[in-house]
Short mmCIF file of C-alpha atoms and ligand atoms in Angstrom, two decimals:
data_model
loop_
_atom_site.label_atom_id
_atom_site.label_comp_id
_atom_site.label_asym_id
_atom_site.label_seq_id
_atom_site.Cartn_x
_atom_site.Cartn_y
_atom_site.Cartn_z
CA UNK D 1 133.39 151.31 207.23
CA UNK D 2 133.58 153.55 210.22
CA UNK D 3 130.92 153.89 212.87
CA UNK D 4 130.78 156.49 215.58
CA UNK D 5 133.44 156.67 218.21
CA UNK D 6 133.05 155.44 221.77
CA UNK D 7 131.52 157.97 224.15
CA UNK D 8 133.53 159.10 227.15
CA UNK D 9 132.36 161.14 230.12
CA UNK D 10 134.54 164.13 229.33
CA UNK D 11 134.24 166.61 232.14
CA UNK D 12 130.52 166.00 232.62
CA UNK D 13 130.80 164.51 236.10
CA UNK D 14 134.55 164.78 236.63
CA UNK D 15 137.44 166.12 234.56
CA UNK D 16 138.75 163.66 231.97
CA UNK D 17 142.27 162.46 232.88
CA UNK D 18 144.59 163.18 229.92
CA UNK D 19 148.24 162.82 228.95
CA UNK D 20 150.16 165.32 226.84
CA UNK D 21 152.65 163.67 224.49
CA UNK D 22 155.41 165.97 223.22
CA UNK D 23 156.78 168.72 225.45
CA UNK D 24 158.32 170.95 222.76
CA UNK D 25 157.33 174.50 221.82
CA UNK D 26 153.73 173.69 220.89
CA UNK D 27 153.48 170.99 223.55
CA UNK D 28 154.09 173.61 226.23
CA UNK D 29 151.26 175.76 224.82
CA UNK D 30 149.03 172.69 225.00
CA UNK D 31 150.13 171.96 228.57
CA UNK D 32 149.01 175.45 229.66
CA UNK D 33 145.67 174.93 227.87
CA UNK D 34 145.12 171.49 229.44
CA UNK D 35 146.05 172.83 232.87
CA UNK D 36 143.53 175.69 232.52
CA UNK D 37 140.63 173.56 231.23
CA UNK D 38 137.88 172.55 233.69
CA UNK D 39 136.97 169.62 231.43
CA UNK D 40 140.25 167.72 231.64
CA UNK D 41 142.84 166.90 234.25
CA UNK D 42 146.45 166.69 233.13
CA UNK D 43 147.82 163.50 234.72
CA UNK D 44 151.18 163.11 232.98
CA UNK D 45 153.63 164.24 230.31
CA UNK D 46 155.24 161.94 227.76
CA UNK D 47 158.34 162.80 225.73
CA UNK D 48 161.27 160.77 224.44
CA UNK D 49 163.32 163.54 226.04
CA UNK D 50 162.43 163.13 229.72
CA UNK D 51 164.44 166.23 230.62
CA UNK D 52 162.17 168.28 228.33
CA UNK D 53 159.11 166.69 229.96
CA UNK D 54 160.50 167.44 233.42
CA UNK D 55 161.24 171.06 232.53
CA UNK D 56 157.71 171.45 231.13
CA UNK D 57 156.20 170.01 234.33
CA UNK D 58 158.28 172.41 236.42
CA UNK D 59 157.21 175.36 234.26
CA UNK D 60 153.59 174.45 235.01
CA UNK D 61 154.37 174.49 238.71
CA UNK D 62 153.79 170.72 238.88
CA UNK D 63 157.26 169.15 239.23
CA UNK D 64 155.74 165.91 240.61
CA UNK D 65 153.62 165.24 237.51
CA UNK D 66 154.25 161.66 236.28
CA UNK D 67 156.58 161.55 233.28
CA UNK D 68 157.30 158.81 230.77
CA UNK D 69 158.52 158.00 227.29
CA UNK D 70 155.53 155.92 226.14
CA UNK D 71 151.92 157.14 226.21
CA UNK D 72 150.22 153.74 226.56
CA UNK D 73 152.46 152.70 229.46
CA UNK D 74 152.00 156.02 231.28
CA UNK D 75 148.24 155.91 230.67
CA UNK D 76 148.04 152.50 232.34
CA UNK D 77 150.03 153.87 235.30
CA UNK D 78 148.10 157.13 235.70
CA UNK D 79 144.57 156.15 234.61
CA UNK D 80 144.66 158.60 231.69
CA UNK D 81 141.61 158.20 229.45
CA UNK D 82 142.73 160.29 226.45
CA UNK D 83 145.88 161.57 224.80
CA UNK D 84 146.88 164.91 223.27
CA UNK D 85 149.57 164.19 220.66
CA UNK D 86 151.86 167.19 220.13
CA UNK D 87 154.88 165.28 218.93
CA UNK D 88 156.82 166.05 215.73
CA UNK D 89 154.87 165.10 212.58
CA UNK D 90 156.88 161.91 211.92
CA UNK D 91 155.86 160.59 215.36
CA UNK D 92 152.12 161.26 214.92
CA UNK D 93 151.44 157.92 213.24
CA UNK D 94 153.16 155.62 215.76
CA UNK D 95 152.07 157.56 218.85
CA UNK D 96 148.43 158.00 217.79
CA UNK D 97 148.04 154.46 216.41
CA UNK D 98 149.30 152.94 219.66
CA UNK D 99 146.98 155.13 221.72
CA UNK D 100 143.88 154.44 219.62
CA UNK D 101 144.47 150.69 219.59
CA UNK D 102 144.93 150.79 223.38
CA UNK D 103 141.47 152.35 223.72
CA UNK D 104 142.57 155.96 224.16
CA UNK D 105 140.90 158.70 222.10
CA UNK D 106 143.38 161.19 220.67
CA UNK D 107 143.40 164.92 220.00
CA UNK D 108 146.42 165.48 217.75
CA UNK D 109 148.27 168.50 216.42
CA UNK D 110 148.25 169.09 212.69
CA UNK D 111 149.23 167.49 210.36
CA UNK D 112 147.27 164.25 210.85
CA UNK D 113 150.50 162.44 209.92
CA UNK D 114 153.74 163.18 208.12
CA UNK D 115 152.50 161.52 204.91
CA UNK D 116 149.11 161.02 203.29
CA UNK D 117 149.34 157.17 203.36
CA UNK D 118 150.01 157.31 207.11
CA UNK D 119 147.05 159.67 207.58
CA UNK D 120 144.86 157.10 205.79
CA UNK D 121 146.26 154.44 208.12
CA UNK D 122 145.24 156.58 211.11
CA UNK D 123 141.71 156.98 209.73
CA UNK D 124 141.50 153.19 209.43
CA UNK D 125 142.95 152.75 212.94
CA UNK D 126 140.21 155.04 214.28
CA UNK D 127 137.61 152.83 212.55
CA UNK D 128 139.14 149.61 213.92
CA UNK D 129 139.47 150.93 217.48
CA UNK D 130 136.16 152.80 217.57
CA UNK D 131 138.03 155.66 219.25
CA UNK D 132 137.90 159.31 218.26
CA UNK D 133 140.94 160.78 216.54
CA UNK D 134 140.44 164.51 216.05
CA UNK D 135 143.12 166.68 214.45
CA UNK D 136 143.49 170.09 216.05
CA UNK D 137 143.73 172.36 213.02
CA UNK D 138 143.82 175.34 215.32
CA UNK D 139 143.35 178.17 212.81
CA UNK D 140 139.93 176.77 211.82
CA UNK D 141 138.84 177.33 215.41
CA UNK D 142 138.57 181.08 215.16
CA UNK D 143 135.24 182.92 215.63
CA UNK D 144 136.19 185.30 212.77
CA UNK D 145 136.64 182.35 210.41
CA UNK D 146 133.24 181.04 211.46
CA UNK D 147 131.77 184.52 210.81
CA UNK D 148 133.42 184.62 207.37
CA UNK D 149 131.92 181.22 206.59
CA UNK D 150 128.51 182.66 207.39
CA UNK D 151 129.14 185.55 204.96
CA UNK D 152 130.23 183.09 202.26
CA UNK D 153 126.90 181.30 202.67
CA UNK D 154 125.05 184.62 202.30
CA UNK D 155 127.02 185.55 199.17
CA UNK D 156 125.82 182.63 197.03
CA UNK D 157 128.01 180.81 194.53
CA UNK D 158 131.72 181.53 194.96
CA UNK D 159 133.93 182.34 191.97
CA UNK D 160 137.31 182.82 193.61
CA UNK D 161 138.67 182.51 197.13
CA UNK D 162 142.15 183.97 197.65
CA UNK D 163 144.66 183.96 200.49
CA UNK D 164 147.81 186.00 200.68
CA UNK D 165 150.34 185.08 203.35
CA UNK D 166 153.55 187.14 203.64
CA UNK D 167 155.77 186.95 206.69
CA UNK D 168 159.46 186.83 207.52
CA UNK D 169 159.96 184.68 210.64
CA UNK D 170 163.41 183.41 211.59
CA UNK D 171 162.59 180.17 213.39
CA UNK D 172 165.86 178.31 213.24
CA UNK D 173 165.46 174.55 213.71
CA UNK D 174 163.69 172.01 211.49
CA UNK D 175 161.76 174.46 209.27
CA UNK D 176 164.97 176.02 207.99
CA UNK D 177 166.06 172.62 206.63
CA UNK D 178 162.75 171.41 205.12
CA UNK D 179 162.39 171.07 201.32
CA UNK D 180 158.96 172.76 201.41
CA UNK D 181 158.71 174.68 204.70
CA UNK D 182 155.85 176.99 203.65
CA UNK D 183 153.66 174.41 201.92
CA UNK D 184 154.19 171.58 204.40
CA UNK D 185 154.41 173.37 207.73
CA UNK D 186 152.17 176.43 207.26
CA UNK D 187 149.95 176.35 204.16
CA UNK D 188 147.95 173.41 205.55
CA UNK D 189 146.17 175.89 207.83
CA UNK D 190 144.98 178.01 204.88
CA UNK D 191 144.08 174.93 202.81
CA UNK D 192 142.03 173.57 205.70
CA UNK D 193 140.33 176.93 206.22
CA UNK D 194 139.47 177.14 202.50
CA UNK D 195 137.68 173.77 202.62
CA UNK D 196 135.74 174.94 205.65
CA UNK D 197 134.81 178.32 204.18
CA UNK D 198 133.67 176.90 200.85
CA UNK D 199 132.10 173.71 202.24
CA UNK D 200 133.61 172.14 199.14
CA UNK D 201 136.40 169.62 198.59
CA UNK D 202 139.46 169.92 196.34
CA UNK D 203 139.43 168.29 192.90
CA UNK D 204 142.78 169.32 191.39
CA UNK D 205 145.86 171.33 192.26
CA UNK D 206 148.50 173.28 190.40
CA UNK D 207 151.44 174.78 192.25
CA UNK D 208 154.74 176.53 191.67
CA UNK D 209 157.23 176.96 194.51
CA UNK D 210 160.59 178.71 194.60
CA UNK D 211 163.19 180.08 196.95
CA UNK D 212 164.12 183.76 196.58
CA UNK D 213 167.81 184.61 196.44
CA UNK D 214 167.74 186.27 199.89
CA UNK D 215 165.88 183.38 201.58
CA UNK D 216 167.29 182.02 204.83
CA UNK D 217 165.50 178.69 204.25
CA UNK D 218 167.16 175.70 202.53
CA UNK D 219 163.88 174.75 200.82
CA UNK D 220 161.25 176.77 198.97
CA UNK D 221 159.96 179.64 201.10
CA UNK D 222 157.59 180.95 198.39
CA UNK D 223 154.68 179.24 196.66
CA UNK D 224 151.58 179.93 194.62
CA UNK D 225 148.94 177.19 194.49
CA UNK D 226 145.64 177.07 192.65
CA UNK D 227 142.97 174.52 193.56
CA UNK D 228 139.82 173.68 191.62
CA UNK D 229 137.11 172.87 194.14
CA UNK D 230 134.15 170.53 193.72
CA UNK D 231 131.68 173.45 193.60
CA UNK D 232 133.50 174.88 190.57
CA UNK D 233 135.17 177.68 192.52
CA UNK D 234 138.93 178.25 192.55
CA UNK D 235 141.03 178.69 195.67
CA UNK D 236 144.25 180.58 195.10
CA UNK D 237 147.02 180.72 197.72
CA UNK D 238 150.14 182.84 197.45
CA UNK D 239 152.59 182.90 200.31
CA UNK D 240 156.12 183.62 201.40
CA UNK D 241 158.02 182.96 204.58
CA UNK D 242 160.86 185.34 203.74
CA UNK D 243 158.85 188.47 202.89
CA UNK D 244 160.02 191.42 204.98
CA UNK D 245 157.67 194.39 205.16
CA UNK D 246 153.88 194.83 205.22
CA UNK D 247 153.44 191.41 206.81
CA UNK D 248 150.00 189.83 206.71
CA UNK D 249 148.37 188.25 209.74
CA UNK D 250 149.49 184.71 210.64
CA UNK D 251 146.04 183.75 209.36
CA UNK D 252 146.75 185.41 205.99
CA UNK D 253 144.56 187.96 204.18
CA UNK D 254 141.40 186.57 202.56
CA UNK D 255 138.99 187.63 199.80
CA UNK D 256 135.85 185.81 198.73
CA UNK D 257 134.52 186.91 195.36
CA UNK D 258 130.99 185.57 194.90
CA UNK D 259 127.73 185.89 193.00
CA UNK D 260 126.20 188.58 195.22
CA UNK D 261 129.33 190.43 196.29
CA UNK D 262 132.62 190.21 198.15
CA UNK D 263 133.78 189.45 201.67
CA UNK D 264 137.25 190.22 202.98
CA UNK D 265 139.11 189.20 206.13
CA UNK D 266 142.48 190.60 207.16
CA UNK D 267 143.07 187.64 209.46
CA UNK D 268 142.92 189.80 212.59
CA UNK D 269 139.71 191.80 212.76
CA UNK D 270 136.08 190.99 211.93
CA UNK D 271 135.44 190.02 208.28
CA UNK D 272 133.87 192.73 206.13
CA UNK D 273 131.05 192.33 203.62
CA UNK D 274 130.87 194.45 200.46
CA UNK D 275 127.67 193.42 198.71
CA UNK D 276 125.12 195.97 197.57
CA UNK D 277 121.73 195.48 199.16
CA UNK D 278 122.73 192.31 201.00
CA UNK D 279 122.16 192.13 204.74
CA UNK D 280 124.25 189.45 206.44
CA UNK D 281 122.27 186.78 208.28
CA UNK D 282 122.46 187.24 212.03
CA UNK D 283 124.20 184.13 213.34
CA UNK D 284 125.37 183.24 216.86
CA UNK D 285 129.08 183.79 217.30
CA UNK D 286 131.20 180.63 217.51
CA UNK D 287 132.34 180.13 221.09
CA UNK D 288 135.44 178.13 220.07
CA UNK D 289 138.85 179.66 219.54
CA UNK D 290 142.35 178.28 218.92
CA UNK D 291 143.62 175.12 220.66
CA UNK D 292 141.38 175.70 223.68
CA UNK D 293 138.42 175.65 221.26
CA UNK D 294 139.66 172.41 219.70
CA UNK D 295 139.88 170.88 223.20
CA UNK D 296 136.30 171.97 224.03
CA UNK D 297 135.02 170.44 220.80
CA UNK D 298 136.99 167.21 221.40
CA UNK D 299 135.48 166.90 224.88
CA UNK D 300 131.97 167.61 223.58
CA UNK D 301 132.43 164.95 220.90
CA UNK D 302 133.54 162.40 223.49
CA UNK D 303 130.50 163.17 225.62
CA UNK D 304 127.93 163.08 222.81
CA UNK D 305 129.41 160.62 220.32
CA UNK D 306 128.95 163.24 217.59
CA UNK D 307 131.57 163.51 214.87
CA UNK D 308 133.45 166.79 215.32
CA UNK D 309 135.04 168.97 212.65
CA UNK D 310 138.65 167.87 212.44
CA UNK D 311 137.84 164.17 212.92
CA UNK D 312 140.61 162.42 211.03
CA UNK D 313 138.45 161.32 208.07
CA UNK D 314 137.33 164.93 207.59
CA UNK D 315 140.82 166.36 208.09
CA UNK D 316 142.73 164.12 205.66
CA UNK D 317 141.87 166.17 202.56
CA UNK D 318 143.69 169.20 203.99
CA UNK D 319 146.88 167.12 204.06
CA UNK D 320 146.03 165.80 200.59
CA UNK D 321 145.96 169.42 199.34
CA UNK D 322 149.47 169.90 200.72
CA UNK D 323 150.78 166.74 199.05
CA UNK D 324 149.07 167.63 195.78
CA UNK D 325 150.66 171.10 195.82
CA UNK D 326 154.09 169.68 196.63
CA UNK D 327 153.80 167.09 193.84
CA UNK D 328 152.63 169.69 191.32
CA UNK D 329 155.51 172.01 192.29
CA UNK D 330 157.96 169.13 191.73
CA UNK D 331 156.55 167.97 188.38
CA UNK D 332 155.24 171.24 186.94
CA UNK D 333 151.95 169.47 186.16
CA UNK D 334 148.47 169.71 187.71
CA UNK D 335 147.54 166.93 190.13
CA UNK D 336 144.12 165.30 190.32
CA UNK D 337 143.26 164.70 193.96
CA UNK D 338 141.54 161.38 193.17
CA UNK D 339 144.75 160.06 191.57
CA UNK D 340 146.80 161.18 194.55
CA UNK D 341 144.35 159.55 196.98
CA UNK D 342 144.33 156.28 195.03
CA UNK D 343 148.14 156.14 195.03
CA UNK D 344 148.22 156.96 198.76
CA UNK D 345 145.75 154.14 199.40
CA UNK D 346 147.97 151.61 197.57
CA UNK D 347 150.98 152.81 199.53
CA UNK D 348 149.08 152.73 202.83
CA UNK D 349 148.10 149.09 202.19
CA UNK D 350 151.69 148.18 201.28
CA UNK D 351 153.12 149.85 204.41
CA UNK D 352 150.49 148.78 206.94
CA UNK D 353 151.88 146.53 209.69
CA UNK D 354 148.67 146.01 211.72
CA UNK D 355 146.43 143.23 210.26
CA UNK D 356 143.17 144.80 211.48
CA UNK D 357 144.05 148.23 210.14
CA UNK D 358 145.17 146.68 206.82
CA UNK D 359 141.84 144.86 206.57
CA UNK D 360 139.95 148.10 207.22
CA UNK D 361 141.99 149.93 204.55
CA UNK D 362 141.42 147.00 202.17
CA UNK D 363 137.66 147.38 202.65
CA UNK D 364 137.69 150.92 201.24
CA UNK D 365 136.40 150.84 197.66
CA UNK D 366 137.29 154.50 197.19
CA UNK D 367 139.20 156.79 199.50
CA UNK D 368 136.76 159.67 198.93
CA UNK D 369 133.81 157.49 199.93
CA UNK D 370 135.62 156.12 202.96
CA UNK D 371 136.59 159.59 204.11
CA UNK D 372 133.09 161.00 203.56
CA UNK D 373 131.44 158.08 205.35
CA UNK D 374 133.87 158.30 208.25
CA UNK D 375 133.58 162.03 208.66
CA UNK D 376 129.81 162.31 208.74
CA UNK D 377 130.80 165.59 207.08
CA UNK D 378 130.89 168.62 207.48
CA UNK D 379 128.66 169.90 210.19
CA UNK D 380 130.23 172.69 212.21
CA UNK D 381 129.38 172.66 215.87
CA UNK D 382 126.05 174.40 216.24
CA UNK D 383 124.73 172.51 213.24
CA UNK D 384 124.46 169.24 215.08
CA UNK D 385 124.19 165.76 213.67
CA UNK D 386 124.05 162.72 215.89
CA UNK D 387 124.82 159.36 214.38
CA UNK D 388 122.07 156.80 214.77
CA UNK D 389 124.55 154.23 216.01
CA UNK D 390 126.42 156.50 218.43
CA UNK D 391 126.92 155.62 222.03
CA UNK D 392 128.76 152.29 221.96
CA UNK D 393 130.88 152.02 225.04
CA UNK D 394 132.88 148.92 225.52
CA UNK D 395 136.47 147.92 225.11
CA UNK D 396 138.89 146.77 227.72
CA UNK D 397 141.09 149.79 227.91
CA UNK D 398 142.50 152.26 230.35
CA UNK D 399 139.62 154.49 229.30
CA UNK D 400 136.89 152.11 230.47
CA UNK D 401 136.67 153.69 233.87
CA UNK D 402 135.63 156.95 232.21
CA UNK D 403 133.09 155.35 229.86
CA UNK D 404 129.74 156.85 230.73
CA UNK D 405 126.56 157.87 229.04
CA UNK D 406 125.17 161.29 228.55
N1 LIG S 501 148.70 174.73 215.35
C1 LIG S 501 149.77 175.49 215.27
O1 LIG S 501 149.68 176.70 215.09
C2 LIG S 501 151.12 174.85 215.46
C3 LIG S 501 152.24 175.65 215.73
C4 LIG S 501 153.46 175.00 215.93
C5 LIG S 501 153.55 173.61 215.84
N2 LIG S 501 152.45 172.88 215.54
C6 LIG S 501 152.51 171.40 215.44
O2 LIG S 501 152.78 170.87 216.74
C7 LIG S 501 153.59 169.70 216.63
C8 LIG S 501 154.84 169.86 217.51
O3 LIG S 501 155.59 170.96 217.04
P1 LIG S 501 156.68 171.67 217.97
O4 LIG S 501 157.03 172.94 217.30
O5 LIG S 501 156.23 171.67 219.40
O6 LIG S 501 157.91 170.63 217.83
P2 LIG S 501 159.14 170.46 218.84
O7 LIG S 501 160.22 169.81 218.04
O8 LIG S 501 159.42 171.74 219.56
O9 LIG S 501 158.60 169.42 219.96
C9 LIG S 501 158.23 168.10 219.66
C10 LIG S 501 158.49 167.23 220.89
O10 LIG S 501 158.03 165.88 220.58
C11 LIG S 501 158.94 164.98 221.17
N3 LIG S 501 158.83 163.68 220.51
C12 LIG S 501 159.26 163.34 219.28
N4 LIG S 501 158.94 162.05 219.01
C13 LIG S 501 158.28 161.59 220.10
C14 LIG S 501 157.69 160.33 220.42
N5 LIG S 501 157.71 159.29 219.58
N6 LIG S 501 157.10 160.19 221.64
C15 LIG S 501 157.09 161.23 222.52
N7 LIG S 501 157.64 162.45 222.26
C16 LIG S 501 158.22 162.62 221.06
C17 LIG S 501 160.30 165.64 221.00
O11 LIG S 501 161.26 165.09 221.89
C18 LIG S 501 159.97 167.11 221.27
O12 LIG S 501 160.12 167.43 222.64
C19 LIG S 501 153.88 169.52 215.14
O13 LIG S 501 152.99 168.59 214.60
C20 LIG S 501 153.64 170.91 214.55
O14 LIG S 501 153.24 170.86 213.20
C21 LIG S 501 151.24 173.48 215.37
#
């Protein structure tokens, strides 16, 4: 079972040297964030397309930045002590596994992996390596979401949580060709936010997806999904990616209907409470926002050894919600999350090439238990929990030079 991750002196005495892997659209946003952070020092860019990496380095005003096609090799050359994985989803598993097993902690873009079995493999690889793998689920890192979570706690038992997401973007590229562009590429943000808001995990999913006649996507641009959560509440998501007019925020529009009243969030401005006689608890505002917030939390977790929100064990159930919705849409039947997780576990064991990772996966008696034990769950930053066994610091890796105590 997992222990805490190795501590790393992230920006405490000197900036942490990091590599960015993936210099595409999102990779370039990450490069700007890494460049601006006082806690890390960008020491190289990795991409299979070295021209793209070179262009990204030039855009940053750093044309001499070391460039490579393999993160572990470039880390050895540059002294990088951590990796930010912003590759395409199908590359998340190979890139992040190699980095973790080479002793490099990883902050990775969502989704954890392109499939649930590969996400389980990554959770096991984090256990085997003792390195932190945190998934940057950027829309969770929003002070307004944190404020809404506070209101949910004030409102008592939740009956229904709803999200509406209606937009009409014309991306071009891979999303236009996906079978489930909305559910797989976008809805994971809302599913992840719902888990965070409710502090409850999904039990079952029902979903219908379809593609309107005017859609410019090959796959289903519309979906409605209903999740039963472990606290008895229901989370309902309705979205469309070809919905011209009256567009919602990219965060969607949210309503929490609860025992003592209602809270609403338009995804852009402060959430609003409508609950007679209820005064919201005064809570400190979350300092973390977007991918810069995820980076701050990753660095803090490396320094302290604490398990951050978004650690892979904690994040996996957001991807499981996506796969459950996709399966339900395909079969027309509800999906029990435990069944889905058990099947993913069998598949992960069958596909696993690394003996140590296979042994770790084989030691899981139940996926839920393994995920809960690994996540140390779910303590938002500000509600701190330090593992008793945190602070181990010892593997022969490119990161050893940065291994300090705090
Ligand atoms: N959080 C958000 O709001 C948000 C928004 C957009 C994208 N994303 C996520 O960011 C990730 C990247 O998306 P994108 O839009 O930048 O994609 P992209 O296709 O624009 O860029 C991906 C880059 O990864 C490179 N790459 C692929 N395989 C690689 C490998 N094995 N090693 C090194 N480089 C490799 C490609 O050459 C490409 O340059 C995805 O996981 C996506 O889901 C998140």
